[in-house]
Every structure is written in structure tokens, then in C-alpha cells.
Backbone as JSON Lines, residues from 0, in Angstrom:
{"i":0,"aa":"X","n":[-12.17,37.4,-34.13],"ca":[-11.42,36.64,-35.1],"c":[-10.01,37.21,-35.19]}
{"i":1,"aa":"X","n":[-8.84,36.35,-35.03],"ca":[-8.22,37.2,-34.86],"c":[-7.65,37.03,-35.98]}
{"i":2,"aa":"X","n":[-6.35,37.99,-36.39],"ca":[-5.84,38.79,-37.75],"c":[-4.67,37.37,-38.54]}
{"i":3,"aa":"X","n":[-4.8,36.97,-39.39],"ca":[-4.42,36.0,-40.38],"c":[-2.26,36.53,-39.98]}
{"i":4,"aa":"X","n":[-1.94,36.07,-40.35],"ca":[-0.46,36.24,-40.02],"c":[0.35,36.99,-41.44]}
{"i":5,"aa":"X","n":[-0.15,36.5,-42.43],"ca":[-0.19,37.27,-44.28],"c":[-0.04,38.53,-43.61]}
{"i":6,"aa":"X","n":[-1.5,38.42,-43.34],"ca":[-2.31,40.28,-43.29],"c":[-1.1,41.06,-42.11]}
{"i":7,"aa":"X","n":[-0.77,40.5,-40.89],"ca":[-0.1,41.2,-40.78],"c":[1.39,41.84,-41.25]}
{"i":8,"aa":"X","n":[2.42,40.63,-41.73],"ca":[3.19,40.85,-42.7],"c":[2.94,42.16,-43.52]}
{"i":9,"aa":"X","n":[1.92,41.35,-44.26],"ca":[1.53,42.89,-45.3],"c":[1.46,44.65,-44.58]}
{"i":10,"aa":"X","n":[0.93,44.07,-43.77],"ca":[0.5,45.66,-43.0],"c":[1.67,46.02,-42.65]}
{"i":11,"aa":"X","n":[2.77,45.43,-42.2],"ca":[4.32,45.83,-41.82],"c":[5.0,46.29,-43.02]}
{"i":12,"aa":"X","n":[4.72,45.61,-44.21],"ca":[5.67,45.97,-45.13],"c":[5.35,46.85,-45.71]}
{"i":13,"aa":"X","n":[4.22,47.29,-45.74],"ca":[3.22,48.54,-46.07],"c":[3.85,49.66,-45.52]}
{"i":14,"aa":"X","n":[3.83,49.61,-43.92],"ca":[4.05,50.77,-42.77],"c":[5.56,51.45,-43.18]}
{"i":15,"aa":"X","n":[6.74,50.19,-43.62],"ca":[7.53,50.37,-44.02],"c":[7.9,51.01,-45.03]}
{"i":16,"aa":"X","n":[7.06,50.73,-46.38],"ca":[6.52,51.38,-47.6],"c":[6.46,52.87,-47.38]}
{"i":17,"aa":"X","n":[5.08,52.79,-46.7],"ca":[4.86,54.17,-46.45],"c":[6.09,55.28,-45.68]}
{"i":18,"aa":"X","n":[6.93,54.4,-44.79],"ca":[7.45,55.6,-44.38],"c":[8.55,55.89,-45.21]}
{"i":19,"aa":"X","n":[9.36,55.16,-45.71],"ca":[10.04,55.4,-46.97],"c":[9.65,56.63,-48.2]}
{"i":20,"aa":"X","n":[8.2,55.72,-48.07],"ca":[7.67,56.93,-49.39],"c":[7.64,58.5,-48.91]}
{"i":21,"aa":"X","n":[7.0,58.3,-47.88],"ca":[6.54,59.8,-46.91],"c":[8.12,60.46,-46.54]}
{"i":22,"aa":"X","n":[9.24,59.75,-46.27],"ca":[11.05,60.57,-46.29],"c":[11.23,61.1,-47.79]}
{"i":23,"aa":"X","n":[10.95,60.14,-48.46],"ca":[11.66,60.53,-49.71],"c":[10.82,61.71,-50.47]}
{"i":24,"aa":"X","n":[9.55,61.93,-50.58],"ca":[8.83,62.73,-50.72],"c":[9.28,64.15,-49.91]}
{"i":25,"aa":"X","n":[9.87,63.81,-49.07],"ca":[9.86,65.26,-47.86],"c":[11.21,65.81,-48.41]}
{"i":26,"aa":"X","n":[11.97,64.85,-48.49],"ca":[13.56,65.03,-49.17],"c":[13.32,65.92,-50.73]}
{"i":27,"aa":"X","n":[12.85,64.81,-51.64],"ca":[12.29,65.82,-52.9],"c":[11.8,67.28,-52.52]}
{"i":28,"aa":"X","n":[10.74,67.31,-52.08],"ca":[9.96,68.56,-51.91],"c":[11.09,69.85,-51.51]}
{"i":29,"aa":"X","n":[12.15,69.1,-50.59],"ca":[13.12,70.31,-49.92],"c":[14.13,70.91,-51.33]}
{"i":30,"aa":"X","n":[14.45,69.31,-51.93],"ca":[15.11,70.07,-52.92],"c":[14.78,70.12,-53.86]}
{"i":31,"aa":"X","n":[13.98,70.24,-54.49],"ca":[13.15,69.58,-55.95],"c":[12.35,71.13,-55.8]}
{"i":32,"aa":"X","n":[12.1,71.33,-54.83],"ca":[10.6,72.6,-54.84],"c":[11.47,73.77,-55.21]}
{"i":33,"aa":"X","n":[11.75,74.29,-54.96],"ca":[12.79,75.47,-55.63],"c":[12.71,75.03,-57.16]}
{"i":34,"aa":"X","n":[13.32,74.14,-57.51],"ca":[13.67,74.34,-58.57],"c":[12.37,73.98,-59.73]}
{"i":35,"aa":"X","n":[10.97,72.99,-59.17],"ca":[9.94,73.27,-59.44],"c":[9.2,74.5,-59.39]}
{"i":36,"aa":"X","n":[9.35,75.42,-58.29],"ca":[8.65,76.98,-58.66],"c":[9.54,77.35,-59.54]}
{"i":37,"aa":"X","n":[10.4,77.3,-59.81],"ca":[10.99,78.21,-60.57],"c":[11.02,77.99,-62.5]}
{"i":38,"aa":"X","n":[10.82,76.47,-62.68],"ca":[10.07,76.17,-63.88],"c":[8.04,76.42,-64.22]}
{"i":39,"aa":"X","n":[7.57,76.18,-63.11],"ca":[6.25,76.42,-63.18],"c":[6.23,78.22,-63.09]}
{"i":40,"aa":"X","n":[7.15,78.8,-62.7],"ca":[6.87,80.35,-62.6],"c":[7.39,80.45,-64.03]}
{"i":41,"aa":"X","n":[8.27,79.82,-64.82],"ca":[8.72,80.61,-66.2],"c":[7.23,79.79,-67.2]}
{"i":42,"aa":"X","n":[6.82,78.76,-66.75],"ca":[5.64,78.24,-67.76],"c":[4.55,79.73,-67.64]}
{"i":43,"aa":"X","n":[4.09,79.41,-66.41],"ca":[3.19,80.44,-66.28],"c":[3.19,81.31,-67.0]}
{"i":44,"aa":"X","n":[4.37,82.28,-66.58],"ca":[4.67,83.65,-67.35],"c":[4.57,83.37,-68.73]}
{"i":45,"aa":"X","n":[5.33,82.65,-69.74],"ca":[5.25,82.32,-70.96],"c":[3.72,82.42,-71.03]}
{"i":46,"aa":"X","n":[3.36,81.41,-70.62],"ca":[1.75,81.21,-70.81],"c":[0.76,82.92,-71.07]}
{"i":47,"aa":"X","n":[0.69,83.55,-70.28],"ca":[0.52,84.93,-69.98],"c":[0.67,85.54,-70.73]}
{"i":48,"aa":"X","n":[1.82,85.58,-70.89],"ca":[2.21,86.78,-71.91],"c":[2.3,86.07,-73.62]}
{"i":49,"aa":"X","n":[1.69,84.71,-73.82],"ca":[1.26,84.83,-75.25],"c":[-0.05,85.02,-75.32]}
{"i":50,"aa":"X","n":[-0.92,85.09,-73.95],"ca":[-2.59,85.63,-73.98],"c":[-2.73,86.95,-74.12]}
{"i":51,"aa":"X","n":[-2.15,87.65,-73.33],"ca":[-2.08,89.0,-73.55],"c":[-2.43,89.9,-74.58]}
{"i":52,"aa":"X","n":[-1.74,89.8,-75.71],"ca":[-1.99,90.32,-76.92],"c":[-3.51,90.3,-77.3]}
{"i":53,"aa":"X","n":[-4.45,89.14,-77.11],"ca":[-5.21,88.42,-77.48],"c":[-6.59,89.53,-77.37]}
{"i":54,"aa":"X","n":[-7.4,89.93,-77.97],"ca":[-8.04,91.24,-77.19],"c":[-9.37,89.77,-77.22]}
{"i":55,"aa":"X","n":[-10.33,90.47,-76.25],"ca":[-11.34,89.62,-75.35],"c":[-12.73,90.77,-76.16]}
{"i":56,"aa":"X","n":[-13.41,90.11,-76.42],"ca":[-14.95,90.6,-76.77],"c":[-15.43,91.17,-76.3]}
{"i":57,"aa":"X","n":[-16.27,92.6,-76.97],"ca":[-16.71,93.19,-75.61],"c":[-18.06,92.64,-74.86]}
{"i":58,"aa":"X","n":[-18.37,91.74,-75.56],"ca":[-19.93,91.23,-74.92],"c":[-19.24,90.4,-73.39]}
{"i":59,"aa":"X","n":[-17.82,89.82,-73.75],"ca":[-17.33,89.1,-72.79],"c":[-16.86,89.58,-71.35]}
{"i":60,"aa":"X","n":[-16.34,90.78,-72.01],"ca":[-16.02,91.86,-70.6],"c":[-16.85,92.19,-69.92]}
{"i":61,"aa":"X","n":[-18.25,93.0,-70.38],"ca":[-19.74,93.12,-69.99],"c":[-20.47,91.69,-69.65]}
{"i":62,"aa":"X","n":[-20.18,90.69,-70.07],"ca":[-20.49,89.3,-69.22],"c":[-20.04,89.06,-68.19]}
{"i":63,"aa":"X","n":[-18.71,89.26,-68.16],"ca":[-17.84,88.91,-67.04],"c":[-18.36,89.91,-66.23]}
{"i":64,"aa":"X","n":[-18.14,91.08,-66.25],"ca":[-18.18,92.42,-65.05],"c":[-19.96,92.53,-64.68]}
{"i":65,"aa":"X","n":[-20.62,91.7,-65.38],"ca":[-21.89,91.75,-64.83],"c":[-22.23,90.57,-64.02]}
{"i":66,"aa":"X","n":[-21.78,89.79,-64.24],"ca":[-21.82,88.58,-63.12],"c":[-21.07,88.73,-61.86]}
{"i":67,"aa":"X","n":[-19.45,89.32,-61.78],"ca":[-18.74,89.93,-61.04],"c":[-20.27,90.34,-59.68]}
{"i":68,"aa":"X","n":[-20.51,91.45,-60.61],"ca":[-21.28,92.85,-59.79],"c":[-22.73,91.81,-58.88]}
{"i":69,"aa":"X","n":[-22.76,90.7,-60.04],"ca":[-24.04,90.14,-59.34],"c":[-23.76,88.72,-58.06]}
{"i":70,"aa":"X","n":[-22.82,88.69,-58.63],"ca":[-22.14,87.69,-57.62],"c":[-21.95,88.26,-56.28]}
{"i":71,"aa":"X","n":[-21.07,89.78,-55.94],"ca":[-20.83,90.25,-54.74],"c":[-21.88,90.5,-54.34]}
{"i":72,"aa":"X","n":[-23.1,91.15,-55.13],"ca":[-24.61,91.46,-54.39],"c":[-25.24,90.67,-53.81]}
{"i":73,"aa":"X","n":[-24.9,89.24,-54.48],"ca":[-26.08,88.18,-53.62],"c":[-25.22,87.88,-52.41]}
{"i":74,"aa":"X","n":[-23.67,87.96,-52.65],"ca":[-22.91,87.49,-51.02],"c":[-23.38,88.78,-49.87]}
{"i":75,"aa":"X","n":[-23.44,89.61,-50.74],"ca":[-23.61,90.72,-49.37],"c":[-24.95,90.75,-48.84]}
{"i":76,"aa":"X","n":[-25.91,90.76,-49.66],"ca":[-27.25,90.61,-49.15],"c":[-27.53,89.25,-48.67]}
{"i":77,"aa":"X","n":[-26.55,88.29,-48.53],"ca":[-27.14,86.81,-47.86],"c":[-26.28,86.71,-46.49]}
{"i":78,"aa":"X","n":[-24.79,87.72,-46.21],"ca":[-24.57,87.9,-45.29],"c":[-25.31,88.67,-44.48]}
{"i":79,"aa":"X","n":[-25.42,89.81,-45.25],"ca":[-26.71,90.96,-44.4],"c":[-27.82,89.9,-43.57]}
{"i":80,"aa":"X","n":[-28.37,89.15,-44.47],"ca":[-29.66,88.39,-43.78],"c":[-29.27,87.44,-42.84]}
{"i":81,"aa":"X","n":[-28.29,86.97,-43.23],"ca":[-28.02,85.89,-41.56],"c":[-27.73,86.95,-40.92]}
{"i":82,"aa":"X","n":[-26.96,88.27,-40.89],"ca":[-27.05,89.05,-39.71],"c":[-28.2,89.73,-38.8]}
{"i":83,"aa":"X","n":[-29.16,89.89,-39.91],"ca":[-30.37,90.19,-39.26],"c":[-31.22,89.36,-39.64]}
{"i":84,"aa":"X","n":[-31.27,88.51,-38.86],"ca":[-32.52,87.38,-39.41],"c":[-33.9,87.96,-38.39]}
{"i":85,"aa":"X","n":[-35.32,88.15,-38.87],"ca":[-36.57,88.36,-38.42],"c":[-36.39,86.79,-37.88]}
{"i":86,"aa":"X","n":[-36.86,87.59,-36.14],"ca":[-37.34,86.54,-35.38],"c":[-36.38,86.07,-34.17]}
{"i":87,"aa":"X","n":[-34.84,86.51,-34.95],"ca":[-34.08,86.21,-33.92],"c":[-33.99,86.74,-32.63]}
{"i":88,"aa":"X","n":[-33.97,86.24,-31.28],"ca":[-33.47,86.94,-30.48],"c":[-32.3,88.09,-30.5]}
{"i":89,"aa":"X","n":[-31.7,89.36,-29.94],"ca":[-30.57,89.75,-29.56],"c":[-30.58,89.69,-28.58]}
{"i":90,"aa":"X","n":[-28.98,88.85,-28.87],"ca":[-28.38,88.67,-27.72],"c":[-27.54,90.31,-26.95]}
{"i":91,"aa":"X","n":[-27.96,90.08,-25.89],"ca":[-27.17,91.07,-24.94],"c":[-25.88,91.05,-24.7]}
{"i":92,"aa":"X","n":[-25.44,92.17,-24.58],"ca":[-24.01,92.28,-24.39],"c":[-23.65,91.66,-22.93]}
{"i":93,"aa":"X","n":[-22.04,90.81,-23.09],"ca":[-21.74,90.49,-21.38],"c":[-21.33,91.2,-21.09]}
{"i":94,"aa":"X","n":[-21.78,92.02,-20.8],"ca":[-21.29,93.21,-19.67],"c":[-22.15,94.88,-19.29]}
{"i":95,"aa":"X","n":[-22.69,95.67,-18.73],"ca":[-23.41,96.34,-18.65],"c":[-22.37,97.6,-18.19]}
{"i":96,"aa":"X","n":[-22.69,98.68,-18.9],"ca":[-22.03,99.93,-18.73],"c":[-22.81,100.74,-17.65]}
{"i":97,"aa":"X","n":[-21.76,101.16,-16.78],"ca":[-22.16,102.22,-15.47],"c":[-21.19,103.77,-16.14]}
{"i":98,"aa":"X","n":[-21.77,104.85,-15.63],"ca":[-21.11,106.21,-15.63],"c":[-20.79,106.23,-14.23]}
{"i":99,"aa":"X","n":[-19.22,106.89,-13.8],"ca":[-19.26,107.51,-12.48],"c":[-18.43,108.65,-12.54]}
{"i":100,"aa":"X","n":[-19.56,109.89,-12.1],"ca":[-18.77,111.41,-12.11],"c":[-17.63,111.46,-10.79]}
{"i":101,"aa":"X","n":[-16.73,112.11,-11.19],"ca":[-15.27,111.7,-10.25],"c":[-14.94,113.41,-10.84]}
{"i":102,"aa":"X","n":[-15.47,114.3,-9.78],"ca":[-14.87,115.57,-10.11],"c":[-15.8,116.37,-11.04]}
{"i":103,"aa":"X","n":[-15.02,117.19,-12.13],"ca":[-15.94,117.7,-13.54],"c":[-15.66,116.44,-14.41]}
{"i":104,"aa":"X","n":[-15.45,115.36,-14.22],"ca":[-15.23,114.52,-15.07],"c":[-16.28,112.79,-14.53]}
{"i":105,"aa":"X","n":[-16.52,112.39,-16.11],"ca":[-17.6,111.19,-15.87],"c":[-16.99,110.22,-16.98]}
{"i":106,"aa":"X","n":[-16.87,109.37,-16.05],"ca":[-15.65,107.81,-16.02],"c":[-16.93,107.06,-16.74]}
{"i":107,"aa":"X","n":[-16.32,106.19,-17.79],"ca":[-17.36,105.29,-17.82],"c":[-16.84,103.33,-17.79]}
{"i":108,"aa":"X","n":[-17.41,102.67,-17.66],"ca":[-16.71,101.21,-16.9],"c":[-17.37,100.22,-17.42]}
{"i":109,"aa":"X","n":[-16.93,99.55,-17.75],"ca":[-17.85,98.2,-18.6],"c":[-17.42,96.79,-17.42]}
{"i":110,"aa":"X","n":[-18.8,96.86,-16.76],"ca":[-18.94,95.66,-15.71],"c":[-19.47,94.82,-16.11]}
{"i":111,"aa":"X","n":[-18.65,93.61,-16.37],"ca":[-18.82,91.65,-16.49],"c":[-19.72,91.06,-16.0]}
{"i":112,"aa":"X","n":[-20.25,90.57,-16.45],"ca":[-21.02,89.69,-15.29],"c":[-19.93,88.73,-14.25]}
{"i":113,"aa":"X","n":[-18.52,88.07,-14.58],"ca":[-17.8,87.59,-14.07],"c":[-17.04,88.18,-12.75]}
{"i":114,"aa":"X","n":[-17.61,89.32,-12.66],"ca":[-17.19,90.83,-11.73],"c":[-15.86,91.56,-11.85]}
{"i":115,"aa":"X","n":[-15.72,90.85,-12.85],"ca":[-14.31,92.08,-14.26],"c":[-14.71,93.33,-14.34]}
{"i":116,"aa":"X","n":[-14.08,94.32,-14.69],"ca":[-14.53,95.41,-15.01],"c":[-13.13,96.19,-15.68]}
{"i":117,"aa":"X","n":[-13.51,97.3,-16.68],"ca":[-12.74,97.74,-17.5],"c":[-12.98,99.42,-17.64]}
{"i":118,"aa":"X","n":[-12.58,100.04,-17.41],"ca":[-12.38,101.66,-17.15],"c":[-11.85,102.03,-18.06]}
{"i":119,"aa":"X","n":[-12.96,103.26,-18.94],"ca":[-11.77,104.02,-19.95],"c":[-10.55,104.59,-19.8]}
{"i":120,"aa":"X","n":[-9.42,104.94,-20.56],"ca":[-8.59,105.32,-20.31],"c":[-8.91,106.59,-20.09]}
{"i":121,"aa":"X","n":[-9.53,107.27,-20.99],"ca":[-10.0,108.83,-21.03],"c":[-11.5,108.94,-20.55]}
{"i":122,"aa":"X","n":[-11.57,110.11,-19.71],"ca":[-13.38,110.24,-19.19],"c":[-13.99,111.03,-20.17]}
């Protein structure tokens, strides 16, 4: 079916729309943004510093700092477990380490399967 002749009109004057909107937006932002951080940084601060004074409960601090403590425990112990998940295979390293004595000294070399290989700097 093909596209009504309106609809495309519209879709042109749209495209047009939009790119207008999308310059003038880019134009603002260049000069407008400066001088927007620099009112949102004096709100802020104001803001702040009339909380400040304000003292906080101690049941609230001990609420807060106990959820804190319980929050990082469950991220670390749920990273821990995808790291060691029971059951998973380990995977092997690509590459298999050889020693070679060269003198009083023993070189060691990490060989690729790609037939790369990488020699310590120091034996």
C-alpha cells in the first residue's frame, strides 16, 4: 500500500522540525550550560548547607549504617558465588607454562596455543 501523500508531507515537515529542534538545543546547551551549572551548583549548595545544621536521629544513623553494611555483604557474597559456582567447569588457561634452564639460570615462557610465546623478563 503505498504511503498517502499528507503522510508524507507530514513526515518532511517533521524531519525539518526535528532538525531545527535538535540545532537549537545543541546551540542552548553550548551556551546556556555554563551558566545552568553554575545556578544549579549555587541551588545545591544553598540547599546543603540549610540541612546541615539539622542533627539526624540516632536510630537513623544505625539504620542507615546497618543496611549500608548489609547491602555490601549480599553484593560480595553474590559476586563470590557467580565466581565459584558448584558444578562449573574450569576453564583452562590459553596457554601452558614450560621452564628452560639456560646456564645457573631457569627461564620460564608462557606458550599459546596460537604458537605465541612470551618469556620473562627476569629468570
Amino acid at each position: 500500500m503505498p504511503m498517502p501523500e499528507w503522510l508524507k508531507r507530514r513526515l518532511k515537515k517533521a524531519g525539518e522540525n526535528l532538525e531545527s529542534t535538535v540545532t537549537g538545543a545543541i546551540f542552548w546547551l553550548i551556551l546556556g550550560g555554563p551558566i545552568a551549572l553554575a545556578a544549579g551548583y549555587k541551588y545545591l549548595r544553598d540547599f546543603f548547607l540549610q540541612l546541615l545544621p539539622i542533627s539526624t536521629p540516632l536510630w537513623a544513623t544505625i539504620a542507615l549504617t546497618v543496611l549500608c553494611c548489609l547491602y555490601t555483604y549480599v553484593k560480595v557474597a553474590k559476586n563470590q558465588a557467580k565466581s565459584t559456582e558448584v558444578g562449573q567447569p574450569v576453564k583452562p588457561p590459553p596457554f601452558t607454562i614450560k621452564q628452560f634452564p639456560i646456564g645457573k639460570y631457569i627461564w620460564e615462557a608462557k606458550i599459546y596455543k596460537s604458537g605465541n610465546f612470551e618469556v620473562n623478563q627476569y629468570p
